[in-house]
Amino acid sequence: MKYNRVYIAGCGGMLGASVHESWSRRATVMASDLAPRDNWLRHLDVADYGAFKDEVLSFKPDLLVNLAAQTDLEFCEQNVDLAWASNAIGAENGALLASQLDIPYVYISTAGIFDGGQEVYLDYDDPNPLTVYAKSKYHGEKFVASYLRKYFILRAGWMMGGGPDLDKKFINKIYRQLRDGATEIFAVTDKLGTPTYTVDFAEGMVKIAESEIYGLYNQVCGGSGSRYDVAKEFVRLLGLGDSVAVTPVTSEHFAQEYFADRPSSEQLVNHKLDLRGMNYMRPWQEALAHYAEVFKQDLAQ
């Protein structure tokens, strides 16, 4: 199915940039965010049902995509009501509106809903969220799946994308240290996950949504590793492997800064997408090599 009008909520961040680009090549798009960073973004708090309803009903989309979320684990632990409003109530509001219009709904979830008791998680494994962030996102999953028939829940892993300006996650945190002249980077070895490139994720979202094969899917890059593995590969890709040391540490090294309880493993496998022949995600090393070019250009300036 081809969509003609797509509404994207929470579109101002690193994932939103890629999702907006992918859908804009195919459809008329209206996008919003809680903190609009450009004039193509409208202001919307997805927790405000009335405002969300006015936006969506006036645009009359044939697909509703909800990217809106509070994703900073420490912020969510310290701002519980805001986390639940954005991640849970916002998810419910979007589902209510999709049902009212009888259109498909795309909801983004996270590998963080698992507790790390297993090394690898398939789409069918039972979540056991540990943090406010994870619990609120898992509530969104459950509501969407129980309330709607036409839905796509896509679980992402360690997000990377958006470049120096928009990336708020691990890759850009490393890059900022490098840009500031750091010659040693510390990265943990005791947290395992699956990098997820926003460019691939967005294209996969489009193709999965167009398939009309509704349901819940893990969608992460191929392969897995630790934060240390990713940091070491990124430094190498930037051509700094000989001049910058990547030092392995445990999570205790960052215990004060990152105090929220993170699972020891949140490694996902795109099992359902593989079985359906709809896995469009590259291996993370290949995706990171593509992404690193953005930072190499920035370094050269």
Coordinates of N, CA and C in Angstrom, one line a residue, residues 5-87:
R5 N -0.6 10.7 2.6 CA -0.5 11.7 3.6 C -0.1 11.1 4.9
V6 N 1.1 11.5 5.4 CA 1.7 10.9 6.6 C 1.9 12.0 7.6
Y7 N 1.3 11.8 8.8 CA 1.6 12.7 9.9 C 2.6 12.0 10.8
I8 N 3.7 12.8 11.2 CA 4.8 12.3 12.0 C 4.9 13.2 13.3
A9 N 4.6 12.6 14.4 CA 4.8 13.3 15.7 C 6.1 13.0 16.3
G10 N 6.7 14.0 17.0 CA 8.0 13.8 17.6 C 9.1 13.7 16.6
C11 N 9.0 14.6 15.6 CA 9.9 14.4 14.4 C 11.2 15.3 14.5
G12 N 11.4 16.0 15.6 CA 12.5 16.9 15.7 C 13.9 16.4 16.0
G13 N 14.0 15.1 16.3 CA 15.2 14.6 16.8 C 16.0 13.8 15.7
M14 N 17.0 13.0 16.1 CA 17.9 12.3 15.2 C 17.1 11.3 14.4
L15 N 16.2 10.5 15.0 CA 15.4 9.6 14.2 C 14.4 10.3 13.3
G16 N 13.8 11.4 13.8 CA 12.9 12.2 13.0 C 13.4 12.7 11.7
A17 N 14.7 13.1 11.7 CA 15.3 13.7 10.5 C 15.3 12.6 9.4
S18 N 15.7 11.4 9.8 CA 15.7 10.3 8.7 C 14.3 9.9 8.3
V19 N 13.4 9.8 9.3 CA 12.0 9.4 9.0 C 11.3 10.4 8.1
H20 N 11.5 11.7 8.4 CA 10.9 12.8 7.6 C 11.5 12.7 6.2
E21 N 12.8 12.5 6.1 CA 13.4 12.4 4.7 C 12.8 11.3 3.9
S22 N 12.7 10.1 4.6 CA 12.2 8.9 3.8 C 10.8 9.1 3.4
W23 N 9.9 9.5 4.3 CA 8.5 9.7 3.9 C 8.2 10.8 3.0
S24 N 9.0 11.9 3.1 CA 8.8 13.1 2.2 C 9.1 12.8 0.7
R25 N 9.9 11.7 0.5 CA 10.2 11.3 -0.9 C 9.0 10.6 -1.5
R26 N 8.0 10.2 -0.7 CA 6.9 9.4 -1.2 C 5.5 9.9 -0.9
A27 N 5.4 10.9 0.0 CA 4.1 11.3 0.4 C 4.1 12.8 0.9
T28 N 2.9 13.4 1.0 CA 2.8 14.7 1.7 C 2.9 14.4 3.2
V29 N 3.8 15.2 3.8 CA 4.1 14.9 5.2 C 3.8 16.2 6.0
M30 N 3.2 16.0 7.2 CA 3.1 17.0 8.2 C 3.8 16.5 9.4
A31 N 4.7 17.3 10.0 CA 5.5 16.8 11.1 C 5.5 17.8 12.3
S32 N 5.6 17.3 13.5 CA 5.5 18.2 14.7 C 6.5 17.7 15.7
D33 N 6.8 18.5 16.7 CA 7.7 18.1 17.8 C 7.4 19.0 19.0
L34 N 7.7 18.5 20.2 CA 7.5 19.3 21.4 C 8.4 20.5 21.4
A35 N 9.6 20.5 20.8 CA 10.5 21.6 20.7 C 10.9 21.8 19.3
P36 N 10.1 22.4 18.4 CA 10.4 22.5 17.0 C 11.8 23.2 16.8
R37 N 12.6 22.6 15.9 CA 13.9 23.2 15.7 C 14.0 23.9 14.3
D38 N 12.9 23.8 13.5 CA 12.9 24.5 12.2 C 11.4 24.8 11.9
N39 N 11.3 25.6 10.8 CA 9.9 26.1 10.5 C 9.1 25.0 9.8
W40 N 9.7 23.9 9.4 CA 8.8 22.8 8.8 C 8.2 21.9 9.9
L41 N 8.6 22.2 11.1 CA 8.0 21.4 12.3 C 7.0 22.3 13.0
R42 N 5.8 21.7 13.3 CA 4.8 22.3 14.1 C 5.0 22.0 15.5
H43 N 4.5 22.8 16.4 CA 4.6 22.5 17.8 C 3.5 21.5 18.3
L44 N 3.8 20.5 19.0 CA 2.8 19.6 19.5 C 3.4 18.8 20.7
D45 N 2.6 18.7 21.7 CA 2.8 17.8 22.9 C 1.9 16.7 22.7
V46 N 2.4 15.5 22.4 CA 1.5 14.3 22.2 C 0.7 13.9 23.4
A47 N 1.1 14.4 24.6 CA 0.4 14.1 25.8 C -0.9 14.9 25.9
D48 N -1.0 15.9 25.1 CA -2.2 16.8 25.0 C -3.1 16.3 24.0
Y49 N -4.1 15.5 24.4 CA -5.0 14.8 23.5 C -5.7 15.8 22.6
G50 N -6.2 16.9 23.1 CA -7.0 17.8 22.3 C -6.1 18.4 21.2
A51 N -4.9 18.8 21.6 CA -4.1 19.4 20.5 C -3.6 18.4 19.5
F52 N -3.3 17.2 20.0 CA -3.0 16.1 19.1 C -4.1 15.8 18.1
K53 N -5.3 15.7 18.7 CA -6.5 15.4 17.8 C -6.7 16.5 16.8
D54 N -6.6 17.8 17.2 CA -6.8 18.9 16.3 C -5.8 18.8 15.1
E55 N -4.6 18.5 15.4 CA -3.5 18.4 14.4 C -3.8 17.3 13.4
V56 N -4.1 16.2 13.9 CA -4.2 15.0 13.1 C -5.5 15.1 12.3
L57 N -6.6 15.4 12.9 CA -7.9 15.4 12.2 C -7.9 16.5 11.1
S58 N -7.2 17.6 11.3 CA -7.2 18.7 10.3 C -6.3 18.3 9.1
F59 N -5.3 17.5 9.3 CA -4.5 17.0 8.2 C -5.0 15.8 7.5
K60 N -5.8 15.0 8.1 CA -6.4 13.8 7.5 C -5.4 12.9 6.9
P61 N -4.5 12.4 7.7 CA -3.5 11.5 7.2 C -4.1 10.1 6.9
D62 N -3.4 9.3 6.1 CA -3.7 7.9 5.9 C -2.7 7.0 6.6
L63 N -1.7 7.6 7.3 CA -0.8 6.9 8.2 C -0.4 7.9 9.3
L64 N -0.3 7.4 10.5 CA 0.1 8.2 11.7 C 1.4 7.5 12.3
V65 N 2.5 8.3 12.3 CA 3.7 7.8 12.9 C 4.0 8.6 14.2
N66 N 4.3 7.9 15.3 CA 4.6 8.5 16.5 C 6.0 8.2 17.0
L67 N 6.9 9.2 16.8 CA 8.3 9.1 17.3 C 8.5 9.7 18.6
A68 N 7.5 10.4 19.1 CA 7.7 11.2 20.3 C 8.0 10.4 21.5
A69 N 9.0 10.8 22.3 CA 9.4 10.1 23.5 C 10.4 10.9 24.3
Q70 N 10.4 10.7 25.6 CA 11.5 11.1 26.4 C 12.4 9.9 26.5
T71 N 13.7 10.0 26.0 CA 14.5 8.8 25.8 C 15.7 8.9 26.8
D72 N 16.0 10.0 27.4 CA 17.1 10.0 28.4 C 16.7 9.3 29.7
L73 N 17.4 8.2 29.9 CA 17.0 7.4 31.1 C 17.1 8.1 32.4
E74 N 18.2 8.9 32.6 CA 18.4 9.6 33.9 C 17.3 10.7 34.0
F75 N 17.0 11.4 32.9 CA 15.9 12.4 32.9 C 14.6 11.8 33.3
C76 N 14.3 10.6 32.7 CA 13.0 10.0 33.1 C 12.9 9.5 34.5
E77 N 14.0 9.1 35.1 CA 14.0 8.7 36.5 C 13.8 9.9 37.4
Q78 N 14.2 11.1 37.0 CA 14.0 12.3 37.8 C 12.8 13.1 37.4
N79 N 12.1 12.7 36.3 CA 10.9 13.4 35.8 C 9.9 12.4 35.4
V80 N 9.4 11.7 36.5 CA 8.6 10.5 36.2 C 7.3 10.8 35.5
D81 N 6.6 11.9 35.9 CA 5.3 12.2 35.3 C 5.5 12.6 33.9
L82 N 6.5 13.4 33.6 CA 6.8 13.8 32.2 C 7.1 12.6 31.3
A83 N 7.9 11.7 31.9 CA 8.2 10.4 31.1 C 6.9 9.6 30.8
W84 N 6.1 9.5 31.7 CA 4.9 8.7 31.5 C 3.9 9.4 30.6
A85 N 3.9 10.8 30.7 CA 3.0 11.5 29.8 C 3.4 11.4 28.4
S86 N 4.7 11.6 28.1 CA 5.2 11.5 26.7 C 5.2 10.1 26.2
N87 N 5.7 9.1 26.9 CA 6.0 7.8 26.4 C 4.8 6.9 26.5

